[in-house]
mmCIF file of C-alpha atoms in Angstrom:
data_model
loop_
_atom_site.group_PDB
_atom_site.id
_atom_site.type_symbol
_atom_site.label_atom_id
_atom_site.label_comp_id
_atom_site.label_asym_id
_atom_site.label_seq_id
_atom_site.Cartn_x
_atom_site.Cartn_y
_atom_site.Cartn_z
ATOM 1 C CA UNK A 93 -10.538 -35.401 -13.690
ATOM 2 C CA UNK A 94 -8.235 -36.543 -10.986
ATOM 3 C CA UNK A 95 -4.733 -35.420 -13.050
ATOM 4 C CA UNK A 96 -7.295 -32.083 -12.866
ATOM 5 C CA UNK A 97 -7.704 -32.038 -9.507
ATOM 6 C CA UNK A 98 -4.083 -32.384 -8.829
ATOM 7 C CA UNK A 99 -2.769 -29.996 -10.857
ATOM 8 C CA UNK A 100 -5.575 -28.044 -9.461
ATOM 9 C CA UNK A 101 -4.386 -29.007 -5.576
ATOM 10 C CA UNK A 102 -0.475 -27.884 -6.617
ATOM 11 C CA UNK A 103 -0.534 -24.768 -8.028
ATOM 12 C CA UNK A 104 -2.783 -23.954 -5.310
ATOM 13 C CA UNK A 105 -0.145 -25.265 -3.053
ATOM 14 C CA UNK A 106 2.584 -23.591 -4.824
ATOM 15 C CA UNK A 107 0.923 -20.133 -4.294
ATOM 16 C CA UNK A 108 0.247 -20.589 -0.692
ATOM 17 C CA UNK A 109 3.773 -21.451 -0.246
ATOM 18 C CA UNK A 110 5.042 -17.937 -0.910
ATOM 19 C CA UNK A 111 2.506 -16.594 1.947
ATOM 20 C CA UNK A 112 4.153 -19.024 4.481
ATOM 21 C CA UNK A 113 7.149 -17.994 3.755
ATOM 22 C CA UNK A 114 6.771 -14.275 3.665
ATOM 23 C CA UNK A 115 4.612 -15.176 7.856
ATOM 24 C CA UNK A 116 8.510 -16.691 8.566
ATOM 25 C CA UNK A 117 10.891 -14.318 7.344
ATOM 26 C CA UNK A 118 9.264 -11.384 8.000
ATOM 27 C CA UNK A 119 10.231 -11.476 12.162
ATOM 28 C CA UNK A 120 14.402 -11.964 11.341
ATOM 29 C CA UNK A 121 14.449 -9.655 9.279
ATOM 30 C CA UNK A 122 12.929 -6.470 11.542
ATOM 31 C CA UNK A 123 15.272 -8.257 13.613
ATOM 32 C CA UNK A 124 18.277 -8.105 11.108
ATOM 33 C CA UNK A 125 17.730 -4.640 10.585
ATOM 34 C CA UNK A 126 18.324 -3.115 14.063
ATOM 35 C CA UNK A 127 21.710 -5.407 14.206
ATOM 36 C CA UNK A 128 23.647 -5.264 11.164
ATOM 37 C CA UNK A 129 21.744 -2.168 9.134
ATOM 38 C CA UNK A 130 18.711 -2.165 6.054
ATOM 39 C CA UNK A 131 21.901 -2.486 3.451
ATOM 40 C CA UNK A 132 23.308 -5.532 4.454
ATOM 41 C CA UNK A 133 19.881 -7.369 5.282
ATOM 42 C CA UNK A 134 18.864 -6.188 2.201
ATOM 43 C CA UNK A 135 21.999 -7.084 0.164
ATOM 44 C CA UNK A 136 21.588 -10.732 2.439
ATOM 45 C CA UNK A 137 18.156 -11.277 1.079
ATOM 46 C CA UNK A 138 19.563 -12.050 -2.615
ATOM 47 C CA UNK A 139 20.837 -15.377 -1.421
ATOM 48 C CA UNK A 140 17.411 -16.966 -0.154
ATOM 49 C CA UNK A 141 16.196 -15.088 -4.296
ATOM 50 C CA UNK A 142 18.431 -17.037 -5.846
ATOM 51 C CA UNK A 143 18.562 -20.603 -4.159
ATOM 52 C CA UNK A 144 14.527 -20.526 -4.331
ATOM 53 C CA UNK A 145 14.961 -20.019 -8.298
ATOM 54 C CA UNK A 146 17.644 -22.750 -8.864
ATOM 55 C CA UNK A 147 15.346 -25.093 -6.526
ATOM 56 C CA UNK A 148 12.529 -24.155 -8.532
ATOM 57 C CA UNK A 149 14.733 -24.006 -12.525
ATOM 58 C CA UNK A 150 15.860 -27.380 -11.506
ATOM 59 C CA UNK A 151 12.966 -29.217 -10.162
ATOM 60 C CA UNK A 152 11.964 -32.483 -10.535
ATOM 61 C CA UNK A 153 8.751 -33.064 -8.576
ATOM 62 C CA UNK A 154 5.933 -31.151 -6.843
ATOM 63 C CA UNK A 155 8.938 -30.876 -3.546
ATOM 64 C CA UNK A 156 11.215 -29.132 -5.146
ATOM 65 C CA UNK A 157 8.482 -26.285 -6.271
ATOM 66 C CA UNK A 158 7.186 -26.150 -2.599
ATOM 67 C CA UNK A 159 10.228 -25.871 -1.539
ATOM 68 C CA UNK A 160 11.827 -22.901 -3.804
ATOM 69 C CA UNK A 161 8.658 -20.890 -3.647
ATOM 70 C CA UNK A 162 8.738 -20.855 0.113
ATOM 71 C CA UNK A 163 12.071 -19.921 -0.009
ATOM 72 C CA UNK A 164 11.568 -17.251 -2.360
ATOM 73 C CA UNK A 165 8.387 -16.597 0.362
ATOM 74 C CA UNK A 166 10.862 -15.899 2.960
ATOM 75 C CA UNK A 167 13.173 -13.772 1.131
ATOM 76 C CA UNK A 168 9.806 -11.494 -0.379
ATOM 77 C CA UNK A 169 8.404 -11.338 3.196
ATOM 78 C CA UNK A 170 11.675 -9.902 4.672
ATOM 79 C CA UNK A 171 12.109 -7.071 1.456
ATOM 80 C CA UNK A 172 8.293 -5.965 2.625
ATOM 81 C CA UNK A 173 9.783 -5.283 5.986
ATOM 82 C CA UNK A 174 12.907 -4.099 5.236
ATOM 83 C CA UNK A 175 12.093 -1.920 2.192
ATOM 84 C CA UNK A 176 9.535 0.538 3.455
ATOM 85 C CA UNK A 177 11.535 0.880 6.320
ATOM 86 C CA UNK A 178 14.441 1.901 4.231
ATOM 87 C CA UNK A 179 12.491 3.924 2.180
ATOM 88 C CA UNK A 180 10.993 6.042 4.980
ATOM 89 C CA UNK A 181 14.252 7.136 6.578
ATOM 90 C CA UNK A 182 15.600 8.274 3.271
ATOM 91 C CA UNK A 183 13.327 9.950 2.084
ATOM 92 C CA UNK A 184 12.634 13.875 2.068
ATOM 93 C CA UNK A 185 9.963 14.746 3.680
ATOM 94 C CA UNK A 186 7.945 16.592 0.827
ATOM 95 C CA UNK A 187 8.513 13.480 -1.275
ATOM 96 C CA UNK A 188 8.621 10.291 0.867
ATOM 97 C CA UNK A 189 5.232 9.227 -0.073
ATOM 98 C CA UNK A 190 6.330 9.406 -3.423
ATOM 99 C CA UNK A 191 8.774 6.899 -2.784
ATOM 100 C CA UNK A 192 7.052 5.244 -0.339
ATOM 101 C CA UNK A 193 5.313 4.162 -3.264
ATOM 102 C CA UNK A 194 7.880 3.023 -5.126
ATOM 103 C CA UNK A 195 7.575 0.361 -3.519
ATOM 104 C CA UNK A 196 4.861 -1.138 -4.609
ATOM 105 C CA UNK A 197 5.410 0.368 -7.749
ATOM 106 C CA UNK A 198 8.046 -2.411 -8.837
ATOM 107 C CA UNK A 199 6.113 -4.853 -7.011
ATOM 108 C CA UNK A 200 3.262 -4.583 -9.676
ATOM 109 C CA UNK A 201 6.489 -4.179 -12.411
ATOM 110 C CA UNK A 202 7.258 -7.641 -11.419
ATOM 111 C CA UNK A 203 4.119 -9.342 -11.542
ATOM 112 C CA UNK A 204 3.504 -7.739 -15.355
ATOM 113 C CA UNK A 205 6.674 -9.144 -16.457
ATOM 114 C CA UNK A 206 6.097 -12.468 -14.913
ATOM 115 C CA UNK A 207 2.373 -12.224 -16.169
ATOM 116 C CA UNK A 208 4.302 -11.132 -20.260
ATOM 117 C CA UNK A 209 7.592 -12.849 -20.479
ATOM 118 C CA UNK A 210 5.284 -16.146 -18.391
ATOM 119 C CA UNK A 211 2.540 -15.973 -21.058
ATOM 120 C CA UNK A 212 5.137 -16.593 -24.107
ATOM 121 C CA UNK A 213 8.154 -18.863 -22.500
ATOM 122 C CA UNK A 214 8.742 -21.944 -20.947
ATOM 123 C CA UNK A 215 8.683 -21.519 -16.969
ATOM 124 C CA UNK A 216 12.085 -22.445 -16.549
ATOM 125 C CA UNK A 217 13.545 -19.496 -18.859
ATOM 126 C CA UNK A 218 10.868 -17.358 -16.878
ATOM 127 C CA UNK A 219 12.878 -18.495 -13.998
ATOM 128 C CA UNK A 220 16.149 -18.253 -15.672
ATOM 129 C CA UNK A 221 15.716 -14.628 -16.494
ATOM 130 C CA UNK A 222 14.185 -13.739 -12.876
ATOM 131 C CA UNK A 223 17.737 -15.316 -11.240
ATOM 132 C CA UNK A 224 19.056 -12.211 -12.968
ATOM 133 C CA UNK A 225 17.593 -9.134 -10.318
ATOM 134 C CA UNK A 226 19.069 -10.786 -7.023
ATOM 135 C CA UNK A 227 21.950 -10.596 -8.715
ATOM 136 C CA UNK A 228 21.525 -6.831 -9.697
ATOM 137 C CA UNK A 229 20.087 -6.199 -6.270
ATOM 138 C CA UNK A 230 23.488 -6.940 -4.868
ATOM 139 C CA UNK A 231 25.362 -5.018 -7.267
ATOM 140 C CA UNK A 232 23.059 -1.558 -6.566
ATOM 141 C CA UNK A 233 23.344 -2.213 -2.670
ATOM 142 C CA UNK A 234 27.188 -2.433 -2.643
ATOM 143 C CA UNK A 235 26.177 1.077 -4.337
ATOM 144 C CA UNK A 236 23.575 2.987 -2.088
ATOM 145 C CA UNK A 237 24.040 3.728 1.807
ATOM 146 C CA UNK A 238 23.612 2.889 4.755
ATOM 147 C CA UNK A 239 19.734 4.758 6.397
ATOM 148 C CA UNK A 240 20.529 7.601 8.336
ATOM 149 C CA UNK A 241 18.780 6.717 10.627
ATOM 150 C CA UNK A 242 20.649 3.907 11.300
ATOM 151 C CA UNK A 243 23.267 5.564 11.167
ATOM 152 C CA UNK A 244 22.703 8.198 14.134
ATOM 153 C CA UNK A 245 21.422 5.369 16.166
ATOM 154 C CA UNK A 246 24.736 3.312 15.956
ATOM 155 C CA UNK A 247 26.255 6.435 17.293
ATOM 156 C CA UNK A 248 27.911 7.103 13.445
ATOM 157 C CA UNK A 249 26.842 11.003 13.000
ATOM 158 C CA UNK A 250 29.387 11.546 9.775
ATOM 159 C CA UNK A 251 28.656 8.530 8.277
ATOM 160 C CA UNK A 252 24.892 9.742 8.065
ATOM 161 C CA UNK A 253 26.070 12.981 7.446
ATOM 162 C CA UNK A 254 27.694 11.978 3.922
ATOM 163 C CA UNK A 255 24.237 9.288 4.003
ATOM 164 C CA UNK A 256 22.111 12.365 3.535
ATOM 165 C CA UNK A 257 24.151 14.568 1.192
ATOM 166 C CA UNK A 258 24.477 11.037 -0.838
ATOM 167 C CA UNK A 259 20.126 10.468 -1.462
ATOM 168 C CA UNK A 260 19.454 14.221 -0.832
ATOM 169 C CA UNK A 261 21.601 15.855 -2.813
ATOM 170 C CA UNK A 262 25.111 17.844 -1.936
ATOM 171 C CA UNK A 263 23.638 20.841 -0.741
ATOM 172 C CA UNK A 264 21.308 19.333 1.837
ATOM 173 C CA UNK A 265 21.128 20.750 4.918
ATOM 174 C CA UNK A 266 22.130 18.029 7.118
ATOM 175 C CA UNK A 267 22.674 19.106 9.696
ATOM 176 C CA UNK A 268 19.457 20.122 10.926
ATOM 177 C CA UNK A 269 18.032 16.811 9.254
ATOM 178 C CA UNK A 270 20.521 15.278 11.555
ATOM 179 C CA UNK A 271 19.197 17.423 14.780
ATOM 180 C CA UNK A 272 15.406 16.157 13.531
ATOM 181 C CA UNK A 273 16.247 12.049 13.887
ATOM 182 C CA UNK A 274 18.037 12.310 16.855
ATOM 183 C CA UNK A 275 15.717 14.551 18.469
ATOM 184 C CA UNK A 276 12.988 11.566 17.203
ATOM 185 C CA UNK A 277 15.713 8.904 18.447
ATOM 186 C CA UNK A 278 16.181 10.928 22.064
ATOM 187 C CA UNK A 279 12.359 10.928 22.212
ATOM 188 C CA UNK A 280 12.266 6.930 21.670
ATOM 189 C CA UNK A 281 12.302 4.125 24.182
ATOM 190 C CA UNK A 282 16.025 2.732 23.061
ATOM 191 C CA UNK A 283 16.137 -0.452 22.269
ATOM 192 C CA UNK A 284 12.334 -1.763 21.681
ATOM 193 C CA UNK A 285 10.520 -4.839 23.524
ATOM 194 C CA UNK A 286 7.159 -6.425 22.792
ATOM 195 C CA UNK A 287 5.450 -4.986 25.179
ATOM 196 C CA UNK A 288 6.850 -1.493 24.405
ATOM 197 C CA UNK A 289 4.112 -2.034 21.280
ATOM 198 C CA UNK A 290 1.168 -2.417 23.260
ATOM 199 C CA UNK A 291 1.907 -0.896 27.202
ATOM 200 C CA UNK A 292 2.520 2.704 25.424
ATOM 201 C CA UNK A 293 -0.095 4.666 24.264
ATOM 202 C CA UNK A 294 1.443 6.340 21.344
ATOM 203 C CA UNK A 295 2.817 2.510 19.744
ATOM 204 C CA UNK A 296 -0.037 0.840 20.031
ATOM 205 C CA UNK A 297 -1.885 3.605 17.625
ATOM 206 C CA UNK A 298 0.699 3.373 15.103
ATOM 207 C CA UNK A 299 0.684 -0.823 15.626
ATOM 208 C CA UNK A 300 -3.106 -1.020 15.614
ATOM 209 C CA UNK A 301 -3.299 1.041 12.499
ATOM 210 C CA UNK A 302 -0.891 -0.791 10.507
ATOM 211 C CA UNK A 303 -2.896 -3.942 11.085
ATOM 212 C CA UNK A 304 -5.936 -3.022 9.974
ATOM 213 C CA UNK A 305 -4.689 -0.815 6.497
ATOM 214 C CA UNK A 306 -2.868 -4.073 6.226
ATOM 215 C CA UNK A 307 -6.255 -6.233 6.875
ATOM 216 C CA UNK A 308 -8.599 -4.044 4.653
ATOM 217 C CA UNK A 309 -5.370 -4.427 1.748
ATOM 218 C CA UNK A 310 -6.748 -7.953 1.526
ATOM 219 C CA UNK A 311 -10.256 -8.086 2.011
ATOM 220 C CA UNK A 312 -10.753 -6.321 -0.371
ATOM 221 C CA UNK A 313 -10.234 -9.452 -2.163
ATOM 222 C CA UNK A 314 -6.755 -8.336 -4.456
ATOM 223 C CA UNK A 315 -5.112 -11.078 -4.524
ATOM 224 C CA UNK A 316 -8.317 -13.323 -4.904
ATOM 225 C CA UNK A 317 -9.247 -10.987 -8.264
ATOM 226 C CA UNK A 318 -5.970 -11.036 -9.734
ATOM 227 C CA UNK A 319 -5.026 -14.518 -9.308
ATOM 228 C CA UNK A 320 -8.537 -15.245 -10.462
ATOM 229 C CA UNK A 321 -8.832 -12.870 -13.373
ATOM 230 C CA UNK A 322 -8.754 -15.123 -16.138
ATOM 231 C CA UNK A 323 -11.676 -17.713 -14.639
ATOM 232 C CA UNK A 324 -13.590 -14.425 -13.626
ATOM 233 C CA UNK A 325 -13.824 -12.903 -17.205
ATOM 234 C CA UNK A 326 -14.185 -16.790 -18.763
ATOM 235 C CA UNK A 327 -17.603 -17.175 -16.426
ATOM 236 C CA UNK A 328 -18.542 -13.336 -17.339
ATOM 237 C CA UNK A 329 -18.071 -15.164 -21.117
ATOM 238 C CA UNK A 330 -15.627 -13.431 -21.854
ATOM 239 C CA UNK A 331 -13.722 -14.502 -25.379
ATOM 240 C CA UNK A 332 -10.806 -12.453 -24.046
ATOM 241 C CA UNK A 333 -7.164 -14.313 -23.969
ATOM 242 C CA UNK A 334 -6.486 -14.879 -20.347
ATOM 243 C CA UNK A 335 -3.301 -14.881 -21.439
ATOM 244 C CA UNK A 336 -4.302 -10.898 -22.634
ATOM 245 C CA UNK A 337 -6.714 -10.475 -19.341
ATOM 246 C CA UNK A 338 -3.688 -10.735 -17.394
ATOM 247 C CA UNK A 339 -1.593 -8.984 -19.001
ATOM 248 C CA UNK A 340 -4.010 -5.876 -19.282
ATOM 249 C CA UNK A 341 -4.809 -6.315 -15.422
ATOM 250 C CA UNK A 342 -0.925 -5.771 -14.956
ATOM 251 C CA UNK A 343 -0.443 -2.709 -17.407
ATOM 252 C CA UNK A 344 -3.507 -0.926 -15.654
ATOM 253 C CA UNK A 345 -1.776 -1.596 -11.741
ATOM 254 C CA UNK A 346 1.311 -0.672 -13.077
ATOM 255 C CA UNK A 347 0.381 3.053 -15.270
ATOM 256 C CA UNK A 348 -2.493 3.765 -12.107
ATOM 257 C CA UNK A 349 0.557 2.930 -8.797
ATOM 258 C CA UNK A 350 2.726 4.409 -10.816
ATOM 259 C CA UNK A 351 -0.207 7.824 -11.427
ATOM 260 C CA UNK A 352 -0.298 7.686 -7.109
ATOM 261 C CA UNK A 353 3.295 7.886 -6.683
ATOM 262 C CA UNK A 354 2.610 11.352 -8.044
ATOM 263 C CA UNK A 355 -0.386 11.602 -6.592
ATOM 264 C CA UNK A 356 0.608 10.556 -3.080
ATOM 265 C CA UNK A 357 2.461 13.502 -1.915
ATOM 266 C CA UNK A 358 -0.184 16.387 -3.462
ATOM 267 C CA UNK A 359 -3.420 14.629 -2.487
ATOM 268 C CA UNK A 360 -2.628 13.325 1.040
ATOM 269 C CA UNK A 361 -2.941 9.773 2.174
ATOM 270 C CA UNK A 362 -6.400 9.788 3.453
ATOM 271 C CA UNK A 363 -8.469 11.133 0.481
ATOM 272 C CA UNK A 364 -6.263 8.452 -1.699
ATOM 273 C CA UNK A 365 -7.417 5.714 0.650
ATOM 274 C CA UNK A 366 -10.992 6.716 1.225
ATOM 275 C CA UNK A 367 -11.484 6.584 -3.424
ATOM 276 C CA UNK A 368 -9.837 3.318 -2.939
ATOM 277 C CA UNK A 369 -12.314 1.253 -0.509
ATOM 278 C CA UNK A 370 -15.204 3.100 -1.715
ATOM 279 C CA UNK A 371 -14.968 2.378 -5.218
ATOM 280 C CA UNK A 372 -13.555 -1.085 -4.684
ATOM 281 C CA UNK A 373 -16.408 -2.231 -2.787
ATOM 282 C CA UNK A 374 -19.084 -0.749 -4.942
ATOM 283 C CA UNK A 375 -17.115 -2.527 -7.911
ATOM 284 C CA UNK A 376 -17.456 -5.769 -5.513
ATOM 285 C CA UNK A 377 -21.020 -5.189 -5.306
ATOM 286 C CA UNK A 378 -21.815 -4.919 -8.767
ATOM 287 C CA UNK A 379 -19.544 -8.165 -9.562
ATOM 288 C CA UNK A 380 -21.923 -9.990 -7.202
ATOM 289 C CA UNK A 381 -24.649 -7.917 -8.683
ATOM 290 C CA UNK A 382 -24.149 -9.445 -12.034
ATOM 291 C CA UNK A 383 -23.334 -12.725 -11.433
ATOM 292 C CA UNK A 384 -26.378 -12.998 -9.441
ATOM 293 C CA UNK A 385 -28.529 -12.128 -13.084
ATOM 294 C CA UNK A 386 -25.753 -14.751 -14.391
ATOM 295 C CA UNK A 387 -27.294 -18.022 -12.256
ATOM 296 C CA UNK A 388 -30.894 -17.001 -11.572
ATOM 297 C CA UNK A 389 -30.919 -17.130 -15.903
ATOM 298 C CA UNK A 390 -31.535 -13.640 -16.778
ATOM 299 C CA UNK A 391 -30.092 -11.997 -19.872
ATOM 300 C CA UNK A 392 -26.824 -10.399 -19.144
ATOM 301 C CA UNK A 393 -25.244 -10.623 -23.168
ATOM 302 C CA UNK A 394 -25.825 -6.958 -23.634
ATOM 303 C CA UNK A 395 -23.722 -6.230 -20.387
ATOM 304 C CA UNK A 396 -21.283 -8.270 -20.878
ATOM 305 C CA UNK A 397 -18.711 -5.774 -21.085
ATOM 306 C CA UNK A 398 -19.603 -5.076 -16.917
ATOM 307 C CA UNK A 399 -17.228 -7.546 -15.445
ATOM 308 C CA UNK A 400 -14.481 -6.787 -17.668
ATOM 309 C CA UNK A 401 -15.494 -2.346 -16.580
ATOM 310 C CA UNK A 402 -15.625 -3.056 -12.607
ATOM 311 C CA UNK A 403 -12.373 -5.004 -12.694
ATOM 312 C CA UNK A 404 -10.540 -2.886 -14.255
ATOM 313 C CA UNK A 405 -12.077 -0.296 -12.169
ATOM 314 C CA UNK A 406 -10.986 -2.190 -9.406
ATOM 315 C CA UNK A 407 -7.456 -2.469 -10.374
ATOM 316 C CA UNK A 408 -7.151 1.183 -10.964
ATOM 317 C CA UNK A 409 -8.519 2.267 -7.353
ATOM 318 C CA UNK A 410 -6.740 -0.426 -5.334
ATOM 319 C CA UNK A 411 -3.300 0.883 -7.418
ATOM 320 C CA UNK A 412 -4.324 4.370 -6.204
ATOM 321 C CA UNK A 413 -4.822 3.772 -2.962
ATOM 322 C CA UNK A 414 -4.527 1.003 -0.577
ATOM 323 C CA UNK A 415 -1.838 -0.689 -3.418
ATOM 324 C CA UNK A 416 1.266 1.633 -2.095
ATOM 325 C CA UNK A 417 -0.420 3.463 1.006
ATOM 326 C CA UNK A 418 -0.222 0.686 3.238
ATOM 327 C CA UNK A 419 3.093 -0.294 3.330
ATOM 328 C CA UNK A 420 4.398 3.141 3.066
ATOM 329 C CA UNK A 421 2.662 4.119 6.069
ATOM 330 C CA UNK A 422 3.662 1.246 8.544
ATOM 331 C CA UNK A 423 7.139 3.441 7.335
ATOM 332 C CA UNK A 424 5.395 6.704 8.589
ATOM 333 C CA UNK A 425 3.527 5.608 11.677
ATOM 334 C CA UNK A 426 6.581 3.591 13.599
ATOM 335 C CA UNK A 427 8.688 5.223 16.231
ATOM 336 C CA UNK A 428 12.479 4.438 15.200
ATOM 337 C CA UNK A 429 12.758 2.821 17.993
ATOM 338 C CA UNK A 430 10.023 -0.129 17.519
ATOM 339 C CA UNK A 431 9.687 0.212 14.025
ATOM 340 C CA UNK A 432 11.358 -3.030 13.039
ATOM 341 C CA UNK A 433 9.642 -5.399 14.883
ATOM 342 C CA UNK A 434 6.122 -3.572 14.299
ATOM 343 C CA UNK A 435 6.761 -3.622 10.417
ATOM 344 C CA UNK A 436 7.995 -6.749 11.015
ATOM 345 C CA UNK A 437 4.618 -8.004 12.327
ATOM 346 C CA UNK A 438 2.621 -6.163 10.296
ATOM 347 C CA UNK A 439 3.963 -8.225 6.855
ATOM 348 C CA UNK A 440 3.636 -11.279 9.050
ATOM 349 C CA UNK A 441 0.090 -10.235 9.626
ATOM 350 C CA UNK A 442 -0.593 -9.483 5.900
ATOM 351 C CA UNK A 443 1.171 -12.943 4.488
ATOM 352 C CA UNK A 444 -1.415 -14.509 6.804
ATOM 353 C CA UNK A 445 -4.236 -12.653 5.490
ATOM 354 C CA UNK A 446 -2.729 -13.800 1.902
ATOM 355 C CA UNK A 447 -2.826 -17.016 2.463
ATOM 356 C CA UNK A 448 -6.266 -17.036 3.840
ATOM 357 C CA UNK A 449 -7.777 -14.842 1.285
ATOM 358 C CA UNK A 450 -6.027 -17.025 -1.229
ATOM 359 C CA UNK A 451 -6.563 -20.341 -0.465
ATOM 360 C CA UNK A 452 -9.982 -20.121 0.643
ATOM 361 C CA UNK A 453 -11.374 -17.690 -2.493
ATOM 362 C CA UNK A 454 -11.978 -20.975 -4.155
ATOM 363 C CA UNK A 455 -14.193 -22.283 -1.547
ATOM 364 C CA UNK A 456 -16.095 -19.480 -0.607
ATOM 365 C CA UNK A 457 -17.275 -19.201 -4.421
ATOM 366 C CA UNK A 458 -18.347 -23.676 -3.959
ATOM 367 C CA UNK A 459 -20.213 -23.142 -0.676
ATOM 368 C CA UNK A 460 -21.358 -19.383 -1.306
ATOM 369 C CA UNK A 461 -21.827 -18.500 -5.189
ATOM 370 C CA UNK A 462 -19.833 -15.867 -6.582
ATOM 371 C CA UNK A 463 -22.990 -13.144 -5.909
ATOM 372 C CA UNK A 464 -21.828 -13.683 -2.506
ATOM 373 C CA UNK A 465 -18.249 -13.483 -2.258
ATOM 374 C CA UNK A 466 -18.000 -10.924 -3.901
ATOM 375 C CA UNK A 467 -20.590 -9.328 -1.879
ATOM 376 C CA UNK A 468 -18.519 -9.936 1.543
ATOM 377 C CA UNK A 469 -15.668 -8.570 0.439
ATOM 378 C CA UNK A 470 -17.643 -5.695 -0.450
ATOM 379 C CA UNK A 471 -19.203 -5.503 2.234
ATOM 380 C CA UNK A 472 -15.670 -5.068 4.366
ATOM 381 C CA UNK A 473 -14.476 -2.099 1.883
ATOM 382 C CA UNK A 474 -17.731 -0.340 3.432
ATOM 383 C CA UNK A 475 -16.505 -0.546 6.907
ATOM 384 C CA UNK A 476 -13.276 0.085 5.413
ATOM 385 C CA UNK A 477 -14.566 3.497 4.044
ATOM 386 C CA UNK A 478 -15.483 4.286 7.647
ATOM 387 C CA UNK A 479 -12.608 3.401 9.494
ATOM 388 C CA UNK A 480 -10.395 5.417 7.539
ATOM 389 C CA UNK A 481 -12.506 8.312 7.743
ATOM 390 C CA UNK A 482 -13.090 8.144 11.501
ATOM 391 C CA UNK A 483 -9.224 6.924 12.606
ATOM 392 C CA UNK A 484 -6.371 6.736 9.766
ATOM 393 C CA UNK A 485 -4.217 10.173 10.423
ATOM 394 C CA UNK A 486 -2.996 12.030 7.591
ATOM 395 C CA UNK A 487 0.965 12.224 7.697
ATOM 396 C CA UNK A 488 1.144 13.785 4.724
ATOM 397 C CA UNK A 489 4.260 16.232 4.674
ATOM 398 C CA UNK A 490 4.372 15.625 8.795
ATOM 399 C CA UNK A 491 7.850 15.524 10.600
ATOM 400 C CA UNK A 492 8.323 11.647 12.991
ATOM 401 C CA UNK A 493 7.618 13.384 16.020
ATOM 402 C CA UNK A 494 4.384 15.516 14.119
ATOM 403 C CA UNK A 495 3.205 11.505 13.090
ATOM 404 C CA UNK A 496 3.802 10.502 17.020
ATOM 405 C CA UNK A 497 1.966 13.915 18.563
ATOM 406 C CA UNK A 498 -0.948 12.656 16.445
ATOM 407 C CA UNK A 499 -1.285 9.267 17.368
ATOM 408 C CA UNK A 500 -0.497 10.310 21.306
ATOM 409 C CA UNK A 501 -3.380 12.821 21.107
ATOM 410 C CA UNK A 502 -1.334 15.656 22.081
ATOM 411 C CA UNK A 503 -2.373 17.375 17.897
#
């Protein structure tokens, strides 16, 4: 029992240190993105990624594993700031949502890769394979130009025009795009201070919506559901191999996040968020009812498929809405001068919640039972549905200036 408890505690902290590192990496990333640019900040993140995988590969105890997870968390938190910012600044308005969803899509592809390869190889082999990707990141970013918004901000309009033609194609109307970027920057207050996030009503609204979307993303219980997918299936009486369960969930995430990237610029952000919160809430409530019946010794053998169906539908709805959209809207809502700082704060908040939810989920199950734990998260999703319906603006097809006008109550 002591050995089992040690393994559980160690595994729990290995997961938690990622969130701690991500919290620490977010704010410096926002600062670096404004000082040296989005491109070179992204390239520099390959260094902590490589260090972290080296620590994990050559680990000789829990200490090195903790250190590796902490360092990779720092790089992950920084990536969560810079990548959505970069995407929102290089994407043409009509496809901004689709490209924004690609951030979450590649996260899910990475998760599926780890599920699939990790289930059938040694963890050292998996770590060596993962260490290849930071090297590919450096090579790829050598080819990609800097963000046109950053270049215009630094007075490099000619370079910004070249970058726009690389991103949008040789026939792009770069003069009009550059003028729009310049107008957005002129409307901003210059270099942002922390106080600007709270004293300016438009900035405050953008930050508040970004933070609440992150809050609801994590209080959907998504990380807890994914982390405890196999135990959920096992406690529900499923005979499916836990590794297969994880791979099935990973495949569903990838496919439906890809579907979201197609729908997001057609259906819009709000409708996808609304379906996501409502259906996830319903699935969590159903899971709670199932486990309540099981705890009360009710015969549930004829509905043993229900937990699997609920978890899969939960993952589908999350992947279509609250998976990609909060990250994407974080980049859309903020004005250029406060984007780096606001994004960093939103990411720090998000990873704080990841830590809290992941660490507390097991304790909640012990103290409250599985039924009330799922009902707790389900209740938050119902609150979320009301909030999105009342407060979250539609940003589909709108320029930054139009979004700022909506947030400022001018439209």
